Structure formats: C-alpha cells, structure tokens
Coordinates of C-alpha atoms and ligand atoms in Angstrom, one line a residue:
M13 CA 9.1 33.4 19.2
K14 CA 11.2 36.6 19.6
R15 CA 13.0 37.8 16.5
W16 CA 16.2 39.5 17.4
R17 CA 16.9 42.8 15.6
T18 CA 20.2 42.2 14.0
V19 CA 22.8 44.1 11.9
L20 CA 25.9 43.0 10.1
V21 CA 29.3 44.8 9.7
G22 CA 31.7 43.3 7.1
A23 CA 30.2 42.1 3.8
G24 CA 33.1 40.1 2.7
V25 CA 33.5 36.3 2.2
R26 CA 32.6 35.3 5.7
G27 CA 30.1 38.1 6.1
S28 CA 28.0 36.5 3.4
T29 CA 28.2 33.1 5.2
H30 CA 27.2 34.7 8.5
L31 CA 24.2 36.5 6.9
K32 CA 23.0 33.3 5.3
G33 CA 23.2 31.5 8.7
V34 CA 21.1 34.3 10.2
L35 CA 18.6 34.3 7.4
E36 CA 18.2 30.5 7.7
N37 CA 17.0 31.2 11.2
K38 CA 14.4 33.6 10.0
D39 CA 12.0 33.0 12.9
R40 CA 14.8 34.0 15.4
Y41 CA 16.4 37.1 13.7
Q42 CA 15.2 40.1 11.8
V43 CA 18.0 41.7 9.7
A44 CA 17.8 45.5 10.1
G45 CA 20.9 46.8 8.3
L46 CA 24.2 45.9 6.5
C47 CA 27.4 47.8 6.6
D48 CA 30.8 47.7 4.9
L49 CA 33.5 50.3 4.2
D50 CA 33.0 49.2 0.6
I51 CA 29.3 49.9 -0.1
K52 CA 29.4 47.8 -3.3
K53 CA 29.9 44.7 -1.1
T54 CA 26.8 45.5 1.0
N55 CA 24.8 46.1 -2.1
I56 CA 25.9 42.7 -3.5
L57 CA 24.8 41.0 -0.3
K58 CA 21.5 42.9 -0.3
E59 CA 20.8 41.7 -3.8
K60 CA 22.1 38.2 -3.2
Y61 CA 19.7 37.6 -0.3
K62 CA 16.9 39.8 -1.7
L63 CA 16.8 42.0 1.4
S64 CA 15.1 45.4 1.7
V65 CA 17.3 46.9 4.4
P66 CA 19.3 50.1 4.6
V67 CA 23.0 49.8 3.8
Y68 CA 25.8 51.8 5.5
E69 CA 29.5 52.6 5.1
D70 CA 29.8 53.6 8.7
A71 CA 29.0 51.1 11.5
E72 CA 28.2 53.8 14.1
T73 CA 25.6 55.5 11.9
M74 CA 24.0 52.1 11.4
L75 CA 23.9 51.4 15.1
R76 CA 22.5 54.8 15.9
E77 CA 19.8 54.5 13.2
C78 CA 18.9 50.8 13.3
K79 CA 19.1 50.4 17.1
P80 CA 19.9 46.6 16.9
E81 CA 19.8 44.1 19.7
V82 CA 22.5 42.0 18.0
L83 CA 25.6 43.1 16.2
I84 CA 27.5 40.7 14.0
F85 CA 30.9 41.9 12.8
V86 CA 32.8 39.9 10.3
T87 CA 36.0 41.8 9.9
H88 CA 39.7 41.1 10.1
P89 CA 41.3 40.7 13.5
D90 CA 42.4 44.3 13.7
V91 CA 38.7 45.4 13.9
R92 CA 37.3 43.9 17.0
L93 CA 37.7 46.1 20.1
E94 CA 36.3 49.2 18.3
M95 CA 33.1 47.2 17.3
V96 CA 32.7 45.9 20.9
K97 CA 33.0 49.4 22.2
L98 CA 30.4 50.7 19.7
A99 CA 28.1 47.8 20.7
A100 CA 28.3 48.8 24.3
K101 CA 27.8 52.5 23.5
Y102 CA 24.6 51.7 21.6
Q103 CA 23.4 49.2 24.2
V104 CA 23.5 46.2 22.0
Q105 CA 22.5 43.1 23.9
A106 CA 24.7 40.6 22.0
V107 CA 27.7 40.5 19.7
S108 CA 29.0 37.8 17.3
M109 CA 32.5 38.2 16.0
E110 CA 35.0 36.2 13.9
K111 CA 38.1 34.5 15.2
P112 CA 40.8 35.3 16.3
M113 CA 39.1 37.5 19.0
A114 CA 41.9 40.0 19.2
Q115 CA 45.6 40.7 18.3
S116 CA 46.8 40.7 21.9
L117 CA 45.7 39.2 25.2
A118 CA 45.3 42.7 26.7
E119 CA 42.8 43.5 23.9
A120 CA 41.0 40.2 24.2
C121 CA 40.7 40.8 28.0
E122 CA 39.3 44.3 27.4
I123 CA 36.7 42.8 24.9
K124 CA 35.7 40.2 27.5
K125 CA 35.5 42.9 30.2
I126 CA 33.3 45.2 28.2
C127 CA 31.0 42.3 27.3
E128 CA 30.7 41.3 31.0
E129 CA 30.2 44.9 32.3
N130 CA 27.5 45.6 29.8
H131 CA 25.8 42.2 30.1
M132 CA 26.4 41.6 26.4
K133 CA 26.4 38.0 25.4
A134 CA 29.2 37.4 22.9
V135 CA 30.4 34.6 20.7
V136 CA 33.6 34.0 18.7
C137 CA 33.2 32.0 15.5
H138 CA 34.8 28.6 16.3
Q139 CA 31.9 27.0 14.4
Q140 CA 33.7 24.0 12.9
K141 CA 32.4 22.0 15.9
Y142 CA 29.2 21.7 13.9
L143 CA 30.9 19.8 11.1
K144 CA 29.5 16.3 10.9
Q145 CA 32.9 14.6 11.5
M146 CA 33.5 16.8 14.6
Q147 CA 30.1 16.0 16.0
E148 CA 30.7 12.3 15.4
M149 CA 34.1 12.4 17.1
K150 CA 32.4 14.1 20.1
R151 CA 29.6 11.6 20.1
R152 CA 32.1 8.7 20.3
I153 CA 33.9 10.4 23.1
V154 CA 30.8 11.1 25.1
A155 CA 29.5 7.6 24.5
G156 CA 32.7 6.3 26.2
E157 CA 34.0 4.5 23.1
I158 CA 37.6 5.6 23.7
G159 CA 37.3 5.2 27.5
E160 CA 38.9 7.9 29.6
I161 CA 40.6 10.7 27.6
K162 CA 44.4 10.7 28.2
K163 CA 45.9 12.9 25.4
I164 CA 44.9 15.2 22.6
H165 CA 47.0 16.1 19.6
V166 CA 46.2 19.1 17.4
E167 CA 48.0 19.7 14.1
T168 CA 47.2 22.6 11.8
Q169 CA 49.2 23.6 8.8
P170 CA 47.7 27.1 8.8
W171 CA 49.3 29.2 11.5
M172 CA 48.1 30.2 15.0
A173 CA 45.7 33.0 14.2
Q174 CA 44.2 31.2 11.2
L175 CA 43.5 27.7 12.5
G176 CA 45.3 27.4 15.8
T177 CA 42.6 29.6 17.4
H178 CA 40.0 27.1 16.1
Y179 CA 41.7 24.0 17.2
V180 CA 42.7 25.0 20.7
D181 CA 39.0 25.6 21.2
Y182 CA 38.1 22.2 19.8
A183 CA 40.6 20.5 22.1
L184 CA 38.9 22.1 25.1
W185 CA 35.5 21.1 23.7
A186 CA 36.6 17.6 23.0
A187 CA 38.0 17.3 26.6
G188 CA 34.5 18.3 27.9
G189 CA 35.0 22.0 28.5
Q190 CA 38.2 21.8 30.5
R191 CA 40.5 24.6 31.4
A192 CA 44.3 24.6 31.2
K193 CA 46.5 24.8 34.3
W194 CA 49.8 25.6 32.5
V195 CA 51.5 25.6 29.1
I196 CA 54.9 25.5 27.6
G197 CA 55.8 26.5 24.1
H198 CA 58.2 27.0 21.2
A199 CA 57.7 29.5 18.4
H200 CA 59.7 30.7 15.4
G201 CA 59.5 32.3 11.9
R202 CA 58.8 35.9 11.0
A203 CA 57.0 35.5 7.6
E204 CA 53.5 35.3 9.0
L205 CA 54.0 38.1 11.5
G206 CA 53.2 40.4 8.5
D207 CA 50.0 38.5 7.6
S208 CA 46.5 39.9 8.1
H209 CA 46.3 37.2 10.9
P210 CA 49.8 37.8 12.4
S211 CA 51.4 34.8 13.9
P212 CA 54.8 33.0 14.2
D213 CA 55.3 30.7 11.3
F214 CA 55.3 27.8 13.7
L215 CA 54.0 27.3 17.2
E216 CA 54.3 24.2 19.2
G217 CA 53.1 23.7 22.8
E218 CA 51.9 21.4 25.5
M219 CA 49.3 22.1 28.1
L220 CA 48.0 20.3 31.1
L221 CA 44.2 20.4 31.6
E222 CA 42.6 20.5 35.0
N223 CA 41.4 16.9 34.6
G224 CA 45.0 15.7 34.0
V225 CA 44.6 15.4 30.2
R226 CA 47.6 16.6 28.2
V227 CA 47.2 18.5 24.9
Y228 CA 49.9 18.8 22.3
L229 CA 49.4 21.5 19.7
E230 CA 51.3 22.3 16.5
C231 CA 50.3 25.1 14.2
G232 CA 52.2 26.2 11.1
Y233 CA 54.3 24.9 8.3
L234 CA 56.1 22.2 10.3
S235 CA 53.0 20.4 11.4
E236 CA 52.3 17.2 9.5
S237 CA 50.4 17.6 6.3
H238 CA 47.8 14.8 6.1
H239 CA 46.6 15.6 2.6
P240 CA 49.3 17.5 0.8
E241 CA 47.6 17.0 -2.5
E242 CA 44.4 18.9 -1.5
Y243 CA 43.1 21.5 0.8
A244 CA 46.6 22.8 1.7
D245 CA 44.9 25.9 3.3
I246 CA 43.0 23.9 5.9
D247 CA 45.1 20.8 6.4
N248 CA 44.6 19.9 10.0
R249 CA 43.7 17.1 12.5
I250 CA 42.6 16.7 16.1
T251 CA 43.2 13.3 17.5
V252 CA 41.8 12.3 20.9
Y253 CA 43.4 9.3 22.7
G254 CA 41.7 7.5 25.5
T255 CA 42.3 4.3 27.5
R256 CA 40.3 2.2 25.1
G257 CA 41.1 3.7 21.7
Y258 CA 41.3 7.0 19.7
V259 CA 39.4 9.1 17.3
W260 CA 40.3 11.9 15.0
A261 CA 38.6 14.6 12.8
E262 CA 39.7 17.2 10.3
T263 CA 38.1 20.3 8.9
D264 CA 38.2 18.9 5.3
G265 CA 35.9 16.0 6.3
Y266 CA 38.3 13.1 7.0
W267 CA 37.9 11.2 10.2
G268 CA 39.1 8.0 11.9
A269 CA 38.1 5.8 14.8
F270 CA 39.8 2.9 16.5
T271 CA 37.6 2.3 19.5
S272 CA 36.1 -0.3 21.8
Q273 CA 33.2 -0.4 19.3
T274 CA 35.2 -0.9 16.0
Q275 CA 36.0 -4.6 16.5
G276 CA 39.7 -4.2 16.3
E277 CA 39.5 -2.2 13.1
L278 CA 40.6 1.3 12.3
L279 CA 37.6 2.9 10.6
T280 CA 38.2 5.8 8.4
G281 CA 36.0 8.0 6.2
K282 CA 35.3 11.3 4.7
E283 CA 32.4 13.7 5.1
P284 CA 31.8 16.4 2.5
G285 CA 34.1 18.7 4.4
W286 CA 34.7 22.4 4.7
Y287 CA 34.0 23.8 1.2
H288 CA 30.8 21.8 1.0
H289 CA 29.8 23.0 4.5
Q290 CA 30.4 26.6 3.5
E291 CA 27.4 26.2 1.2
K292 CA 25.4 23.7 3.3
Q293 CA 25.9 26.0 6.3
I294 CA 27.4 25.1 9.6
Q295 CA 26.7 28.7 10.3
T296 CA 23.0 27.9 10.6
P297 CA 23.1 25.8 13.7
Y298 CA 25.7 28.2 15.1
Y299 CA 23.1 31.0 14.9
T300 CA 20.3 28.7 16.2
E301 CA 22.4 28.1 19.3
F302 CA 23.1 31.8 19.6
A303 CA 19.3 32.6 19.5
D304 CA 18.8 29.9 22.1
W305 CA 21.2 31.6 24.4
L306 CA 19.7 35.0 23.7
D307 CA 16.3 33.6 24.7
D308 CA 17.5 31.7 27.7
D309 CA 20.5 32.7 29.8
K310 CA 21.1 29.1 30.9
K311 CA 21.7 27.9 27.3
I312 CA 25.2 29.2 27.0
H313 CA 26.7 29.0 23.5
S314 CA 29.5 26.6 23.0
C315 CA 31.6 29.4 21.4
N316 CA 31.0 31.9 24.2
V317 CA 33.5 34.7 24.8
E318 CA 34.7 33.3 28.1
I319 CA 35.9 29.9 26.6
S320 CA 37.2 31.8 23.5
Y321 CA 39.2 34.1 25.8
H322 CA 40.8 31.1 27.5
G323 CA 41.7 29.6 24.1
Y324 CA 43.4 32.9 23.2
E325 CA 45.1 32.9 26.6
I326 CA 46.5 29.4 25.9
L327 CA 48.0 30.4 22.6
E328 CA 49.4 33.5 24.1
G329 CA 50.8 31.5 27.0
M330 CA 52.6 29.3 24.5
C331 CA 54.1 32.3 22.8
L332 CA 55.1 33.8 26.1
S333 CA 56.7 30.6 27.2
A334 CA 58.7 30.5 23.9
L335 CA 59.8 34.1 24.3
N336 CA 60.6 34.0 28.1
H337 CA 61.8 30.4 28.4
V338 CA 59.4 29.7 31.2
R339 CA 56.3 27.6 32.0
V340 CA 53.2 29.8 31.9
D341 CA 50.5 29.2 34.6
F342 CA 46.9 30.3 34.2
P343 CA 45.2 32.7 34.5
I344 CA 47.7 35.1 33.1
A345 CA 47.0 37.9 35.5
K346 CA 49.4 40.8 34.6
L347 CA 48.8 41.9 31.0
D348 CA 50.9 45.1 30.9
Y349 CA 53.7 43.5 29.0
E350 CA 54.9 44.2 25.5
P351 CA 52.6 42.3 23.1
V352 CA 54.0 39.0 22.0
L353 CA 53.6 39.7 18.3
T354 CA 55.6 43.0 18.6
R355 CA 58.3 41.2 20.5
M356 CA 58.5 38.4 17.9
K357 CA 58.9 41.0 15.1
K358 CA 61.9 42.4 17.0
E359 CA 63.4 39.3 18.4
F360 CA 62.9 36.5 15.9
P361 CA 65.8 35.8 13.5
D362 CA 64.9 35.6 9.8
I363 CA 65.2 31.9 8.9
G364 CA 64.1 32.3 5.3
T365 CA 60.5 31.1 5.6
K366 CA 58.2 32.6 3.1
P367 CA 54.6 33.7 3.4
R368 CA 52.0 31.4 1.9
I369 CA 48.7 32.5 0.4
L370 CA 46.1 30.5 2.1
Y371 CA 42.4 30.3 2.8
D372 CA 40.6 30.6 -0.5
G373 CA 41.3 27.1 -1.7
K374 CA 42.5 28.3 -5.1
E375 CA 45.8 30.1 -4.8
P376 CA 48.9 28.0 -5.2
R377 CA 50.9 27.3 -2.1
E378 CA 54.4 28.7 -1.8
E379 CA 57.0 26.2 -0.6
Y380 CA 59.0 26.8 2.5
D381 CA 62.8 26.5 2.3
Ligands
NAD1073 N1 35.3 30.9 11.3 C1 35.9 30.5 10.2 O1 35.8 29.3 9.9 C2 36.6 31.4 9.3 C3 36.9 31.1 8.0 C4 37.5 32.1 7.2 C5 37.8 33.3 7.7 N2 37.4 33.6 9.0 C6 37.6 35.0 9.6 O2 36.7 35.9 9.2 C7 37.2 37.2 9.2 C8 36.8 37.9 8.0 O3 37.3 37.2 6.9 P1 36.8 37.5 5.4 O4 37.5 36.5 4.5 O5 35.3 37.6 5.3 O6 37.4 38.9 5.1 P2 37.0 39.9 3.9 O7 38.2 40.8 3.7 O8 36.4 39.2 2.8 O9 35.8 40.8 4.6 C9 36.0 41.7 5.6 C10 35.2 42.9 5.3 O10 35.1 43.7 6.4 C11 35.0 45.1 5.9 N3 35.4 46.0 7.0 C12 36.6 46.1 7.6 N4 36.6 47.1 8.6 C13 35.4 47.6 8.6 C14 34.7 48.6 9.3 N5 35.3 49.3 10.2 N6 33.4 48.9 9.0 C15 32.8 48.2 8.0 N7 33.3 47.2 7.3 C16 34.6 46.9 7.6 C17 36.0 45.1 4.8 O11 35.7 46.2 3.9 C18 35.7 43.7 4.1 O12 34.7 43.8 3.1 C19 38.7 37.1 9.5 O13 38.9 37.4 10.9 C20 39.0 35.6 9.3 O14 39.9 35.0 10.1 C21 36.8 32.7 9.8

C-alpha cells in the first residue's frame, strides 16, 4: 500500500491531534517533517510521538526540502490561503486544513480554485461526523427510522467560525449531501468580531435545500444551552425531524431518538463525547478516509473542499442577508463586495455583549449582559 509523504505545519493543540491521526494510519502515511513558528512546539511533538524527522520554523523551507505529497496545516483561520499557495507552488498533491476554511468568501473561493486548478485534493476538518452519536444519528436516518426528512435544527452556543462552520456541514451531511437554494439571516453583536475566529456574537438563519428540506441554524450566545452545567464551550445540538420521528446528536456525546423503531419512547443517551474522543481519536478515521481518497479518486472524502466551500457560502449568505436585508440565492456569483466581517465591525452597534473564553474546557465562561 502506498505511504503518502506528509508534512505538518502548526504544532499546537490541534496539530498534535492531527499528527496522532496520521501516525495511527502508519501504513498509509510517512511523516517527513514538522513545522511551527515556535520551534519548541515542534520539538515537543517530535519527542511526544518519538519521530526522527527534521523540524522547521519556516513552512516554505520544509516544503522545498521535504518535497511532500501531502501538506497538513493546523493553524488559525488567518493562515490558510498562503499555505494553499505554497502547496501549489511545491506541487503538493493534497492538503488538509482546519476549519473555518477562510475569513471571507472571496478567500475561500480562491482556495477552492487553486486546489481545482492544481488538481490538489483538499479537506477541511469537519471531523465530528465520526463521533459515535453522529454516526448513530446518520444510521437511523439512512435506515429510514424517521421517514422522510422535513426539517433540521442546528444550535451551537459557540459562534459561527467556531462551531457554526462544523454544524452547517453536518446539516448538509445529515440531509444526504444536499445543497442549499437560498438563505435568509439575522446577525448581531460585535464582541466576537475581535476573536481569533471572528464572527458576529449571534447568527440565525434559515435555508431551503434542493430536496425541499428546511434547515434552521442558530450560532452564538442566544442559542439554547442544553447542558449549561458542563461543556459550555461546545454546547450544541443537531436535530433532524422526519415524517416518522426525530433524532438528535451533540458533540459532547448526548443523543436522542424518537423514531418508528423506538416503540413510542424517546430514547436518550450519552456517548463519551468530545474530550474523550480527542484522545480516542476521531482524527484517525478522518485520515483513513483521506488516504482512501488519495488512493482512489472515486472515494471522495466527506469533508472535501467543495462541500466545505458550500458550507462557508451558506454562513456567508446568512451574514449578507442580515446586512443587506435580502434573501441570498446560491451560488453567490459576485464576490467583489466588502467582506462581511469588515462591514459588521463598521455597522454593528455595540450592544454590550462580552467576549467569552471558550474551547479549552477549563476557562470560566463570562456571562453576557
Ligand atoms: N476540527 C475541530 O474540531 C477543531 C477543534 C478545535 C480547534 N480547531 C481549529 O484548529 C485550528 C488550530 O487551533 P489550535 O487550537 O491548534 O491553535 P494553536 O494556537 O494551539 O496552534 C496553531 C499553531 O500554528 C502555528 N502557526 C501559525 N502560523 C504559522 C505559520 N505560518 N507557520 C508555522 N506555524 C504557524 C502557531 O505557532 C501555533 O503553534 C483553528 O483554526 C481552530 O478553529 C478545530
């Protein structure tokens, strides 16, 4: 079996998780180099996984010297396009990046275009699909337990660029790979526009999928908290309603099912959830699926750049709808407008919301007014 020559940029929290996922597919990948602006972090990873590979502070030097076939970059959202351009320059065959895929739709579009023009396969890390409760939700849907899908409701306490980007993707996935025809949206709140994952504090939108299913999405502090006592940083839920029942799943492991197979009962339960899976690795099947796609063009990865771009376009469409007071139809063809995040910074009134510190599971959560 071919082992793909692979390098990693970004040796932070998620970089370590990605590397573990690659190493747990050792017959599919061969790690050739590690890079971080902070060389101490690469050395820590090298030591942690007992690797004898060169380490770099500069991604371009690594690409030039290591000549990888696969580039994984696990950086913050402001470092995406430059990595994709580098990958194309050094004729990398495939890239794997974290979410959100960009900071504007124009940038996301350029990333997709560079990948297409250079025949580079690309994935964006919406990997929570591999969580057991998500797989089980999907299994019940595919088995027809809820009948024909009618509506999907997405709620994420973390804001658009944190978990909204994940859950719009999971809504499309749950609906069977559908595309949206149009969206409408509302957005407000300036506090998270200054975050490393800039977003309005709250975004709410509705979309119509091509198969007639409606999706309602809420991301940010006004969405319902299902478990306020725990996991404030990942509190979320996707609920899929059909003609014969409904199912839901959450990142933190909770799930529910009221279907044609549950004998009139609402079944609920909890899988180990996100923090457990950080160790037990949902990143491993993610990289198995990536290698399968690299080996066989027909086995397209479920987190491919094309569907990720559409997810980004949907969130952008909701923001545009909120700013311009119009319905937004897809595809969004003209991208030469002022970026929505720039406009929100200028146009949104200060309503006194405060930033929260999320995403490490330890920091206390600041209250909103
Ligand atoms: N998919 C998920 O479930 C999930 C979960 C958490 C975070 N994330 C995403 O993962 C990404 C990274 O998050 P993190 O928590 O690992 O961040 P982090 O700050 O811990 O790590 C990022 C690393 O990238 C390095 N870096 C930045 N620019 C670089 C460059 N040009 N060259 C080399 N190194 C560079 C930084 O020095 C840093 O060490 C974010 O986009 C975040 O949204 C995804």
